[in-house]
Short mmCIF file of C-alpha atoms and ligand atoms in Angstrom, two decimals:
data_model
loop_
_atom_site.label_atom_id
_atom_site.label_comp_id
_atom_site.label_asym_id
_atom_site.label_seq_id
_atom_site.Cartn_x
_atom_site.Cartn_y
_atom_site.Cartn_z
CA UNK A 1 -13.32 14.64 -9.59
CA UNK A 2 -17.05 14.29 -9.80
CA UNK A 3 -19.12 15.87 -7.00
CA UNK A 4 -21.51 12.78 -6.75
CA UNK A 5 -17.88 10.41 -6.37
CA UNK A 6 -16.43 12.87 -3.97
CA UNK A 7 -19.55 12.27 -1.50
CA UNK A 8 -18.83 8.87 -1.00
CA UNK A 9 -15.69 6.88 1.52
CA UNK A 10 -13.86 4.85 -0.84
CA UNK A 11 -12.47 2.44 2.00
CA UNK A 12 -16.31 2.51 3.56
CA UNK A 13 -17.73 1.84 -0.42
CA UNK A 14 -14.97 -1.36 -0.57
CA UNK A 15 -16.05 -2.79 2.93
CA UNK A 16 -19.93 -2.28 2.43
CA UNK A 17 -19.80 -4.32 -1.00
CA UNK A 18 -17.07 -7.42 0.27
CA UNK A 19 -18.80 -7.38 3.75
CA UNK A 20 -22.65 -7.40 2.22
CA UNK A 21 -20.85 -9.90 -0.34
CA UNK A 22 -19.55 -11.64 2.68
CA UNK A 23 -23.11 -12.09 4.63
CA UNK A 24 -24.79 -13.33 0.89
CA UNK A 25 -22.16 -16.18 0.97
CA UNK A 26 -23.85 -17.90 4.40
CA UNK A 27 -27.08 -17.72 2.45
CA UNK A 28 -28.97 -20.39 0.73
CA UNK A 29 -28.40 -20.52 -2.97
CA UNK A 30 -32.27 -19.24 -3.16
CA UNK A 31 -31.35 -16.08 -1.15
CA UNK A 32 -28.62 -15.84 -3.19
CA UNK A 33 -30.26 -16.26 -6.39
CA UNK A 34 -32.65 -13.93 -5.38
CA UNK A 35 -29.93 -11.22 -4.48
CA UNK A 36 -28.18 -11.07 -7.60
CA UNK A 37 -31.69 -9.68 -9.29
CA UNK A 38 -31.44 -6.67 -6.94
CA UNK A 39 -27.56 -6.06 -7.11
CA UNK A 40 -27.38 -5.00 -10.77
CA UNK A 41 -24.94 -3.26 -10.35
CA UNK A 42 -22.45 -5.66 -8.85
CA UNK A 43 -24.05 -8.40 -10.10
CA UNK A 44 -20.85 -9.61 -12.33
CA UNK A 45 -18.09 -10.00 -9.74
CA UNK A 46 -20.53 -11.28 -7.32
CA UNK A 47 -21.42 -14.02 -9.05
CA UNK A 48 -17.60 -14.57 -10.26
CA UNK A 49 -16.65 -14.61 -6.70
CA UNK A 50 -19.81 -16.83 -5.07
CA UNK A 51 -20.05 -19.37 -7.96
CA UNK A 52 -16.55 -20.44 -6.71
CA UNK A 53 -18.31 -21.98 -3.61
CA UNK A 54 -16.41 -22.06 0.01
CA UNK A 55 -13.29 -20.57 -0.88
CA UNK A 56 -15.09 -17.61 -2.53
CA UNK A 57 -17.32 -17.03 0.88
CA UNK A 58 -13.97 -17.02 2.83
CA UNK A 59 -12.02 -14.73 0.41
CA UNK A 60 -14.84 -12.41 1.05
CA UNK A 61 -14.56 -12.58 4.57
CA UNK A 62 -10.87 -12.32 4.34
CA UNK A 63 -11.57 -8.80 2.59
CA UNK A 64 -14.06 -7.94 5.06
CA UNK A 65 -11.76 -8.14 7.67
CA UNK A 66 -9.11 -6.25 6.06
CA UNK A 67 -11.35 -3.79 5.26
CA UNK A 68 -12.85 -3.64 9.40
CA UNK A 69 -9.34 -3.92 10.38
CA UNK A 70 -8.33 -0.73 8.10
CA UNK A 71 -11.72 1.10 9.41
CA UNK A 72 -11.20 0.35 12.63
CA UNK A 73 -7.70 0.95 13.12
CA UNK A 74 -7.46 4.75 14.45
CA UNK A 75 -10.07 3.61 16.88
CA UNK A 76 -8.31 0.82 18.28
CA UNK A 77 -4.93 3.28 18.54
CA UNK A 78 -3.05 1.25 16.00
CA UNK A 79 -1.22 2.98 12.84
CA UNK A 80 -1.89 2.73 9.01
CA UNK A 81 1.00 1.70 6.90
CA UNK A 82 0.14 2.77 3.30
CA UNK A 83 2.38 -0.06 1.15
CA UNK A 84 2.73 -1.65 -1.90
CA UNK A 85 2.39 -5.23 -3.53
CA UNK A 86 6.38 -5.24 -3.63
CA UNK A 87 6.21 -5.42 -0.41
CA UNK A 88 5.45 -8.12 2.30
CA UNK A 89 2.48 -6.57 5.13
CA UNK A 90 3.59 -9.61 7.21
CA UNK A 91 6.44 -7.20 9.15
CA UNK A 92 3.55 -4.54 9.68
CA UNK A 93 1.23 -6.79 11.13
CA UNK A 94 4.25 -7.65 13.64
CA UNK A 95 4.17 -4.00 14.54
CA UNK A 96 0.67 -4.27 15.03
CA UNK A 97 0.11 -1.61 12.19
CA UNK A 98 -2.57 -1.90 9.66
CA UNK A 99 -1.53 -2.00 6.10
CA UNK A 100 -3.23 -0.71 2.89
CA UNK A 101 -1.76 -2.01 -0.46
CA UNK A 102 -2.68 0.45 -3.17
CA UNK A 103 -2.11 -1.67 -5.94
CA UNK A 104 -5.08 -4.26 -4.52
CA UNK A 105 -7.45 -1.80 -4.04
CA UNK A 106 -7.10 -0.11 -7.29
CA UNK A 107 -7.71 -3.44 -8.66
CA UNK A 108 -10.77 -4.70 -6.64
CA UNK A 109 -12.58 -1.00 -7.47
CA UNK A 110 -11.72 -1.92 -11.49
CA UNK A 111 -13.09 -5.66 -11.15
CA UNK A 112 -16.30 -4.04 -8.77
CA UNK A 113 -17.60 -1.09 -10.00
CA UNK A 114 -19.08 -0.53 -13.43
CA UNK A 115 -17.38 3.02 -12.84
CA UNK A 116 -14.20 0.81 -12.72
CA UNK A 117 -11.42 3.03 -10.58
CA UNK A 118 -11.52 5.75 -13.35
CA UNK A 119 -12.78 8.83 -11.04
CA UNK A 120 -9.66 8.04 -8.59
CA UNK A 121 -6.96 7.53 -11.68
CA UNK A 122 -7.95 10.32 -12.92
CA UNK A 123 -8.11 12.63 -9.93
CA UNK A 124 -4.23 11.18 -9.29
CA UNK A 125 -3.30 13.10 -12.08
CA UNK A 126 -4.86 16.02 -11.68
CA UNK A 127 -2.93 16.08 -8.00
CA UNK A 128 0.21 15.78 -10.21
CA UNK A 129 1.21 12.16 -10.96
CA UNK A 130 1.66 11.64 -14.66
CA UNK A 131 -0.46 9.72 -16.98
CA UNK A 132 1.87 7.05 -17.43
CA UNK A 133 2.53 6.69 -13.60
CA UNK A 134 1.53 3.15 -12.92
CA UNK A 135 -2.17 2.58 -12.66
CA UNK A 136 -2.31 0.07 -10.41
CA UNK A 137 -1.01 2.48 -7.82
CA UNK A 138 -2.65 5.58 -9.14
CA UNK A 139 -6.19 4.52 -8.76
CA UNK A 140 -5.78 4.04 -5.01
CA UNK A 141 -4.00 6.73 -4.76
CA UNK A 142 -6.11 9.60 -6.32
CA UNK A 143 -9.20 8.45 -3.43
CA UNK A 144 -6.72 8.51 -0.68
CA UNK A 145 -5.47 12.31 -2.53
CA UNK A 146 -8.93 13.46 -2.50
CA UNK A 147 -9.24 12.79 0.95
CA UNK A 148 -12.11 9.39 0.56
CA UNK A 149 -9.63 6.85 2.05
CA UNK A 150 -8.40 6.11 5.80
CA UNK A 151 -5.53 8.57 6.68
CA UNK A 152 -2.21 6.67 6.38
CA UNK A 153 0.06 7.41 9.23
CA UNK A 154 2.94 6.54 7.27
CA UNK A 155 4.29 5.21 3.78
CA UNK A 156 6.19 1.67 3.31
CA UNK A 157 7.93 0.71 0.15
CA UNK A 158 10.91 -1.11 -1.73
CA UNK A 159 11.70 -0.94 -5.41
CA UNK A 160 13.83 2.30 -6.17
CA UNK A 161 16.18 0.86 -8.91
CA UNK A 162 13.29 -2.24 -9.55
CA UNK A 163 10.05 -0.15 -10.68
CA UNK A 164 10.90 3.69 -10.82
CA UNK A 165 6.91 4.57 -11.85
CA UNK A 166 6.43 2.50 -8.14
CA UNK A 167 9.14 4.65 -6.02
CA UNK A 168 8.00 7.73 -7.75
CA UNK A 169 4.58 7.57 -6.94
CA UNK A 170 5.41 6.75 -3.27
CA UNK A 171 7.63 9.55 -2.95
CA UNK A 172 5.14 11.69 -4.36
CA UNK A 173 2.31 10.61 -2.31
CA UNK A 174 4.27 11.12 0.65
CA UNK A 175 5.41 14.82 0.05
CA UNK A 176 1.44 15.34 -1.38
CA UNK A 177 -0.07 13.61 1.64
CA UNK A 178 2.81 14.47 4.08
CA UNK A 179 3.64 11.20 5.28
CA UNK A 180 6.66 9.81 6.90
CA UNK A 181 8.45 7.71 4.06
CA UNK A 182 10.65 4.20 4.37
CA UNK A 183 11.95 3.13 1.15
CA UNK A 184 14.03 -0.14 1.29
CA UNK A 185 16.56 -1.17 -1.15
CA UNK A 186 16.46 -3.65 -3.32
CA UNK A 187 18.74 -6.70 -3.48
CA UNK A 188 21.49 -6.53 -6.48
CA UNK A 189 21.59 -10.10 -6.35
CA UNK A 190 19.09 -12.82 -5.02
CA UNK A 191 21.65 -14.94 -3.56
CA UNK A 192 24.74 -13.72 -2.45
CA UNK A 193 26.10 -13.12 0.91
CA UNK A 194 27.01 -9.48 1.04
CA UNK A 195 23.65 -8.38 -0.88
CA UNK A 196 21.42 -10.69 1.89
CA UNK A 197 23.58 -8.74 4.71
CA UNK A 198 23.15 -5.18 3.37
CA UNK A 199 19.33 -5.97 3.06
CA UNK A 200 19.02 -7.28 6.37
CA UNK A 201 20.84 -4.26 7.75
CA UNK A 202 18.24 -2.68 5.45
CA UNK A 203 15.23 -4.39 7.24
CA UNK A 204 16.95 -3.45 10.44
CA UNK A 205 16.69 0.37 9.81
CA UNK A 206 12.97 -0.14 8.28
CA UNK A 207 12.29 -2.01 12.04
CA UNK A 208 13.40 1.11 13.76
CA UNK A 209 11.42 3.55 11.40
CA UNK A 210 8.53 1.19 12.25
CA UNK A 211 8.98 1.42 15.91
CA UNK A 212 8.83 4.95 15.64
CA UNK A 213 6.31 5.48 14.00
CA UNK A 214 4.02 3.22 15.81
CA UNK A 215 5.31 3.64 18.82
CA UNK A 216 5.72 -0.07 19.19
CA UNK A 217 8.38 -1.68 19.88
CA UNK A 218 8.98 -4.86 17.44
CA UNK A 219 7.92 -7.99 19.16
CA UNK A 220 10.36 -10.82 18.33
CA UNK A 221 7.83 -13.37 19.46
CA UNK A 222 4.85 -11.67 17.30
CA UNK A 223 7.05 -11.64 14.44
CA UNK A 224 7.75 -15.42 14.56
CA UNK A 225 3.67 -15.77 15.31
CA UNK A 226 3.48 -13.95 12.20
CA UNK A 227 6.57 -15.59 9.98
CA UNK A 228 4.67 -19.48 10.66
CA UNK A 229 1.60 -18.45 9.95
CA UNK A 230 3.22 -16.86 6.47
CA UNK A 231 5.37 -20.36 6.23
CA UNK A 232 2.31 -22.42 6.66
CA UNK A 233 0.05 -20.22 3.44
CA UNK A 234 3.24 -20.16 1.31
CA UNK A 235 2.77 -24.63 2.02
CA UNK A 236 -0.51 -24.40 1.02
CA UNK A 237 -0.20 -22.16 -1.85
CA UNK A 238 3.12 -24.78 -2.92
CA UNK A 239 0.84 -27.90 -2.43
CA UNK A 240 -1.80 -26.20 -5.17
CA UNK A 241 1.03 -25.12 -7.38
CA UNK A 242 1.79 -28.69 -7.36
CA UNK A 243 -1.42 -29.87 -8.20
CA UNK A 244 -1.53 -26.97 -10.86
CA UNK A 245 1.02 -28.91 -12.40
CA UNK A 246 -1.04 -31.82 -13.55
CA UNK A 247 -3.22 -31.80 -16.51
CA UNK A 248 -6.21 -31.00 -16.53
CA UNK A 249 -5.51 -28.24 -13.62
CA UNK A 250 -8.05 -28.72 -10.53
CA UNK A 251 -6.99 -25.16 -9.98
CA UNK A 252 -9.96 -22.27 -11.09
CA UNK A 253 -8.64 -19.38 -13.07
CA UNK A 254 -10.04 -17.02 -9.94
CA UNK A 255 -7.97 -19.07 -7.11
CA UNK A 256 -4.94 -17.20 -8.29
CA UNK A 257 -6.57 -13.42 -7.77
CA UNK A 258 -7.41 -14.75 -4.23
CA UNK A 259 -4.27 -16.27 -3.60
CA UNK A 260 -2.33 -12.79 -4.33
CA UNK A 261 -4.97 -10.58 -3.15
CA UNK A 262 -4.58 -12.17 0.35
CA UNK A 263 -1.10 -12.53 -0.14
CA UNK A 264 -0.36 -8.81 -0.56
CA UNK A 265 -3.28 -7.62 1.77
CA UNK A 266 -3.15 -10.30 4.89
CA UNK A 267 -0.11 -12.44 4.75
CA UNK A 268 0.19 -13.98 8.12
CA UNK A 269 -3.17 -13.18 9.41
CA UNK A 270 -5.18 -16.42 10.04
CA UNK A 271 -8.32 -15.36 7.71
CA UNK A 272 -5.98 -15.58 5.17
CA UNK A 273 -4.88 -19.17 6.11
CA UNK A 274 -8.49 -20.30 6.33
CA UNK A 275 -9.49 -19.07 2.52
CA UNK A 276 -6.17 -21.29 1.58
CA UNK A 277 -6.82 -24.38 3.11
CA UNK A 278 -10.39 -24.10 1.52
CA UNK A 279 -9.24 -23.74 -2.05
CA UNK A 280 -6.69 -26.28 -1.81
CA UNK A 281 -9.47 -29.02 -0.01
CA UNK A 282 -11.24 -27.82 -3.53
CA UNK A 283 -8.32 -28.12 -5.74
CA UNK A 284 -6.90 -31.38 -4.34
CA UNK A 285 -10.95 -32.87 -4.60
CA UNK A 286 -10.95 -31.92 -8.01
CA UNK A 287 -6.87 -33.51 -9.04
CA UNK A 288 -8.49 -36.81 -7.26
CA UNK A 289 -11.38 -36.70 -9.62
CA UNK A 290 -9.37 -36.04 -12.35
CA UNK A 291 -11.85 -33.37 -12.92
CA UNK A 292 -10.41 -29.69 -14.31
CA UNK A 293 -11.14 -26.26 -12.44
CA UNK A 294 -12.90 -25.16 -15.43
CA UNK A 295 -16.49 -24.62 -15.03
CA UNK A 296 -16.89 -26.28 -18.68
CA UNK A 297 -14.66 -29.25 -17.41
CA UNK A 298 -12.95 -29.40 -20.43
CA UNK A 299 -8.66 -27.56 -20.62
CA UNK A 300 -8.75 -26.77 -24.02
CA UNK A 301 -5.20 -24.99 -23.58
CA UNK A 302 -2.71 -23.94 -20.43
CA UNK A 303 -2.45 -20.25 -20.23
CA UNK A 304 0.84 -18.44 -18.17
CA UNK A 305 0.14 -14.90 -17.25
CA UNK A 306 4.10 -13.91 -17.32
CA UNK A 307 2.86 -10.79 -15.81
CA UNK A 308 0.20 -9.44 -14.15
CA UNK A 309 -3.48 -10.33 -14.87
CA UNK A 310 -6.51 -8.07 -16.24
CA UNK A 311 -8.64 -6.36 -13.59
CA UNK A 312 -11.46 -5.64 -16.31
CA UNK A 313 -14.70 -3.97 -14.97
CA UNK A 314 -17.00 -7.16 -13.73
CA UNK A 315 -14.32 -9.83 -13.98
CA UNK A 316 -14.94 -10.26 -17.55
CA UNK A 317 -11.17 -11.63 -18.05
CA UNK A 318 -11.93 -14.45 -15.73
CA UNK A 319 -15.05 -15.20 -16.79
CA UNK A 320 -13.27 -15.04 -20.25
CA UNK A 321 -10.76 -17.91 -19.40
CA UNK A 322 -13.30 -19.99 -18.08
CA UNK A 323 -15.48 -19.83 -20.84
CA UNK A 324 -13.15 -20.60 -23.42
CA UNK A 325 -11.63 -23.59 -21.51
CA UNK A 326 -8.03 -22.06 -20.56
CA UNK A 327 -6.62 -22.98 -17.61
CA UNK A 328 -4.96 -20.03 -15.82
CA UNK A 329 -0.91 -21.41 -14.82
CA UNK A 330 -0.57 -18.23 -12.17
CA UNK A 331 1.25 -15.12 -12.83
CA UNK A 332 4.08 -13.26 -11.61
CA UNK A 333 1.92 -12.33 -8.68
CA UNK A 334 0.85 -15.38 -7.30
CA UNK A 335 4.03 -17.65 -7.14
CA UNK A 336 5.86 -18.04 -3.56
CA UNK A 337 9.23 -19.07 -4.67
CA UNK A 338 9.47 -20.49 -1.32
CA UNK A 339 11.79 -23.49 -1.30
CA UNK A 340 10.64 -26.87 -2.43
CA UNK A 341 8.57 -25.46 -5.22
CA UNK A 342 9.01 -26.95 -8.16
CA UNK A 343 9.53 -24.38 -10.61
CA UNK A 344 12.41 -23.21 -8.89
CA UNK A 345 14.05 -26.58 -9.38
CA UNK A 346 15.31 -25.66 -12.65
CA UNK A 347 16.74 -22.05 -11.19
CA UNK A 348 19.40 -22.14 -8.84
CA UNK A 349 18.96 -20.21 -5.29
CA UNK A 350 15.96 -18.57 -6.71
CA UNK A 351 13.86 -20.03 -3.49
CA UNK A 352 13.14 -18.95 -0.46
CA UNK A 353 13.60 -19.99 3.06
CA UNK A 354 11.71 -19.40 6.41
CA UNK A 355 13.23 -19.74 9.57
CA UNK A 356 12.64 -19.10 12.80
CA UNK A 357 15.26 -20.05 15.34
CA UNK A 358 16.65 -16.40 15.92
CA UNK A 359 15.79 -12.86 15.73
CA UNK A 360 18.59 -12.37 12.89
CA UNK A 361 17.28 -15.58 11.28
CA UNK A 362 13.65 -14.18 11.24
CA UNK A 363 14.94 -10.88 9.53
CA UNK A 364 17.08 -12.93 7.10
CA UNK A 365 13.98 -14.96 6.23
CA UNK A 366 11.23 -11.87 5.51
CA UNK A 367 14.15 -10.05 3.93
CA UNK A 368 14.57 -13.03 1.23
CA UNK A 369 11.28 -13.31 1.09
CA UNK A 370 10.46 -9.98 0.30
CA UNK A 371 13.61 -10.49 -2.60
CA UNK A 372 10.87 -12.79 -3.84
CA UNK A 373 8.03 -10.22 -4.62
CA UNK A 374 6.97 -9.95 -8.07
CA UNK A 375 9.04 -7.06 -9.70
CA UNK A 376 11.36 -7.06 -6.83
CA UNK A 377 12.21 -10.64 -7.91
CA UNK A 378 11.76 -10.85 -12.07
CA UNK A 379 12.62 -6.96 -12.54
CA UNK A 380 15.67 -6.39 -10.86
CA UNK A 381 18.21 -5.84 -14.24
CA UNK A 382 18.74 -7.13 -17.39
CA UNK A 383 15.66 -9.28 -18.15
CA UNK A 384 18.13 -12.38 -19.62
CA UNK A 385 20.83 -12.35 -16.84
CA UNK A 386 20.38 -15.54 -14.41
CA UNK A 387 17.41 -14.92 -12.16
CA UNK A 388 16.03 -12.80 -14.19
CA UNK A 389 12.66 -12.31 -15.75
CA UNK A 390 13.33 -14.68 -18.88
CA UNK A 391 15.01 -17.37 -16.55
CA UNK A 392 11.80 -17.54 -14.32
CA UNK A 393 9.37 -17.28 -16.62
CA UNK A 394 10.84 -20.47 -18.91
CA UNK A 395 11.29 -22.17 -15.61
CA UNK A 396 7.10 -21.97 -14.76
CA UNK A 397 6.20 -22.33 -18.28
CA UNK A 398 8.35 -25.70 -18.69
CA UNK A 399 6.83 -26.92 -14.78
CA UNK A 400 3.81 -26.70 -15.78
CA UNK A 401 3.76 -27.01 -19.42
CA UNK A 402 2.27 -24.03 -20.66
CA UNK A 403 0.74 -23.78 -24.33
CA UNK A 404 1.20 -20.30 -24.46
CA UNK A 405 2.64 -17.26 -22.59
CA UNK A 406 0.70 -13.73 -22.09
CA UNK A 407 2.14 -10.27 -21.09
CA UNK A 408 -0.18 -8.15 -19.63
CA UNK A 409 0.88 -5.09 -18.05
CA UNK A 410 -0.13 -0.90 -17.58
CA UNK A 411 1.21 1.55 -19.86
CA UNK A 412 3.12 3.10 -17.35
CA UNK A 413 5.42 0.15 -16.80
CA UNK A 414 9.05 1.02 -18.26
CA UNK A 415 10.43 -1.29 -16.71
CA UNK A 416 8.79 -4.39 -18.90
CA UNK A 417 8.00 -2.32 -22.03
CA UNK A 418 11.56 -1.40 -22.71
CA UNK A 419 12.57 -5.42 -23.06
CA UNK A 420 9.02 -7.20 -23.81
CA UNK A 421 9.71 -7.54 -26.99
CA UNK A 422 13.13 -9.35 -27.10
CA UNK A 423 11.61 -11.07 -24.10
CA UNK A 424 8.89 -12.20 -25.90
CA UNK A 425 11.23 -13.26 -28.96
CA UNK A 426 13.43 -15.41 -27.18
CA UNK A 427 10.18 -16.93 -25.50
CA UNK A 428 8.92 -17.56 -28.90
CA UNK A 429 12.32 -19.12 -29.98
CA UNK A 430 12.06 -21.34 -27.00
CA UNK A 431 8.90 -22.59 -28.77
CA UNK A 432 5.81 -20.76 -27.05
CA UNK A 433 3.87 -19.01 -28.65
CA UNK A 434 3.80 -15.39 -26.59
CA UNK A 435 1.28 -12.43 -26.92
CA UNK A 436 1.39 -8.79 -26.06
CA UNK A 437 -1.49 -7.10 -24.61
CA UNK A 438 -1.79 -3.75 -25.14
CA UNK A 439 -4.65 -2.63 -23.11
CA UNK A 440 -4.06 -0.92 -19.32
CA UNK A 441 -4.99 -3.79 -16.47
CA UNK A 442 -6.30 -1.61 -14.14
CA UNK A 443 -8.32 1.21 -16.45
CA UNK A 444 -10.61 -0.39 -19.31
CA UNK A 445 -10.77 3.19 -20.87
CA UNK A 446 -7.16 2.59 -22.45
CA UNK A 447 -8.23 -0.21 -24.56
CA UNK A 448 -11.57 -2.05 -24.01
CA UNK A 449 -12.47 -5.12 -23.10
CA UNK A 450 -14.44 -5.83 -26.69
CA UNK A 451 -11.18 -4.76 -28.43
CA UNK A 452 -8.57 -6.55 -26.54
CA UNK A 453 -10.81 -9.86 -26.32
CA UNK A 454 -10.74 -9.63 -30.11
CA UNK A 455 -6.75 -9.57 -30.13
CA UNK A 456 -6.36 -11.93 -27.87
CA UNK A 457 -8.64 -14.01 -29.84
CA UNK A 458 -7.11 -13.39 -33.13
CA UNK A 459 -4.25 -14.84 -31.01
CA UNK A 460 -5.84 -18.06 -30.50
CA UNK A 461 -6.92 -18.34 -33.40
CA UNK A 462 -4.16 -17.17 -35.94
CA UNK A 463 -1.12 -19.39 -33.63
CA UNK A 464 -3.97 -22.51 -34.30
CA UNK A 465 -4.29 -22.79 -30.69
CA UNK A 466 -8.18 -23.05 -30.07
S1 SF4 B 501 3.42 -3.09 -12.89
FE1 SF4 B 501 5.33 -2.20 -13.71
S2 SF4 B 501 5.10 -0.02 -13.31
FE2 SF4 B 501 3.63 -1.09 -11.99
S3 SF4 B 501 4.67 -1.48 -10.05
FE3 SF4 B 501 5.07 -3.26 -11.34
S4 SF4 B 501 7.05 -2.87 -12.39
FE4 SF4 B 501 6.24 -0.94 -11.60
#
């Protein structure tokens, strides 16, 4: 790794630009303007972020928090919980534990820094993970290797048959940062009674690792604090799924990298709550005005990300989407499944519920919810089978009538390259049109921005669709 990049906290660098970002957001429009011409550098994603109004000023102070909270924590006596976005944080926040998702991080030092994540990727492999370990962890991960990030106390994941890239680079990070390690299990089936037993013994022996390592012992009551506050965001994020549904969309293409960012990040913590009930006062002013969340106004086509998005250096994929009037239907990150959504109409105990009447009930509910997590949820087997990847993804596309269905992914995902393209075939046969993208979300290095822009214009262009 670079000297000059070695010299610098990455957690400290992350909370100095969201919470500066944070203070710019209570200025006038003036003072903002006026910022902007001496911020260069981060010019691009602030702009992105602050031209979205309110609910960009409290997604920044969601992030600042996290990020004081993470800074803060070995001061305040409280444990760090290094996870992943497989995972929900909600049960670490009942533990009073902070947690640190990797896979957000990497992504808000791609979309922030002109330097993009690259330093940390790279110094990830040259502590031993492979090249086509999954970025989105890796970038994280190499700062935290080279010593720049808070010291997790311990390591939280799920996923060992769902992502291998995912469980690999947990279990490495733990032996190379010698960490305790939890690794859940992941459910065989979404809806069966003997799978939802074995995973709630499951959660049961990741409550006692927990209480262990924090020395806490799990708070029943904080828990079901925690579980309504996660009940009442999933009921926001539903009610602007809904209203995603209509066309135009009210919803802004950037609205669904807040929605998972906080979802991954601070699920169940009240900051998160307040950036939600701002976008959806936004969304559900724009649905009565018939007006679309494109800054142009104008939904020249409806977009589903069937996968992850593209964490380009300075937002430039967002930007993208808004500038060429496509509305942004969500990705596999951002949907709830929680029950009463209705894409899950269509697919048969794919929802989840929460409830709160009893301790067992509570673990039954963040145990199916966690089922729910992107990859944990779509990547569990054979993409077809009921359930499954192809099931969900037709089911979204048809809710909210889709035009057109993107993949977007990192190299080092096997799990999605070995069936995208029969996936993609049978998407195509059920009458969207469906495009690859062959560039690496989290590390513009692997393909550029210029170059895959191009493609996915040729895309456009070539299926007649703008
Ligand atoms: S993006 Fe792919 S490789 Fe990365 S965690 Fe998800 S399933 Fe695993």
């Amino acid at each position: 790794m670079r000297a000059e990049v070695k010299e610098y906290n990455f957690d400290w660098m992350m909370n100095r630009g969201v919470a500066a970002a944070s203070l710019a957001a209570d200025g006038t429009v003036k003072e903002r303007d006026l910022l902007l011409r001496y911020v260069p550098y981060f010019k691009g994603p602030l702009e992105a972020i602050l031209g979205e109004g309110e609910p960009g000023a409290e997604f920044l102070k969601m992030m600042a928090k996290f990020f004081d909270n993470l800074l803060t924590a070995h001061q305040k006596g409280k444990k760090i919980a290094a996870t992943t976005f497989c995972f929900s944080p909600a049960i670490l926040y009942a533990v009073d534990a902070v947690p640190v998702t990797f896979e957000i991080l990497t992504a808000l030092a791609s979309m922030m820094w002109k330097r993009g994540a690259f330093d940390y990727l790279d110094f990830a492999c040259e502590a031993g993970l492979t090249e086509t370990s999954c970025s989105s962890q890796r970038g994280a991960i190499g700062a935290y290797f080279a010593g720049l990030g808070e010291e997790p106390d311990f390591m939280v994941c799920d996923t060992p048959g769902v992502c291998d890239t995912n469980a690999n680079a947990f279990a490495f990070a733990s032996n190379y940062l010698n960490k305790p390690f939890f690794q859940l299990n992941y459910p065989q089936r979404l809806n069966d009674g003997r799978t939802s037993q074995y995973h709630i013994d499951d959660f049961k022996a990741l409550i006692t690792f927990l209480e262990e390592q924090t020395g806490n012992k799990m708070d029943y009551d904080r828990l079901k604090r925690v579980l309504l506050e996660v009940e009442k965001q999933d009921t926001i994020i539903a009610d602007m799924e809904d209203m995603q549904m209509a066309v135009p969309s009210p919803v802004p293409p950037l609205y669904n990298m807040f929605i998972y960012a906080g979802r991954f990040i601070c699920s169940g913590l009240p900051e998160y709550t307040t950036a939600l009930e701002k976008m959806r006062t936004a969304v559900r002013r724009n649905l009565e005005n018939g007006i679309c969340g494109l800054k142009s106004g104008v939904e020249k086509k409806r977009l589903f990300m069937c996968y992850i998005d593209h964490y380009t250096v300075d937002m430039t994929f967002w930007k993208w989407l808004d500038y060429k009037g496509l509305s942004h239907l969500g990705s596999i990150l951002s949907k709830t499944f929680m029950e009463g959504t209705g894409y899950t109409k269509d697919i048969d105990g794919s929802a989840y519920k929460m409830d709160t009447s009893s301790e067992e009930a509570m673990l039954n509910s963040i145990a199916q919810l966690n089922a729910r997590l992107p990859m944990v949820r779509s990547i569990r087997g054979p993409y077809d089978q009921p359930n499954m990847w192809l099931d969900e993804t037709l089911a979204v596309a048809r809710a909210y009538k889709a035009d057109c269905i993107i993949y977007n992914g990192t190299p080092g995902c096997r799990n999605t390259w070995g069936m995208v393209k029969p996936f993609a075939r049978d998407l195509e046969k059920m009458g969207y049109p469906t495009f690859i993208m062959y560039d690496d979300a989290f590390d513009d290095r692997v393909e550029s921005w210029e170059n895959t822009r191009a493609r996915l214009e040729e895309f456009f262009t070539v299926r007649g669709l703008l």
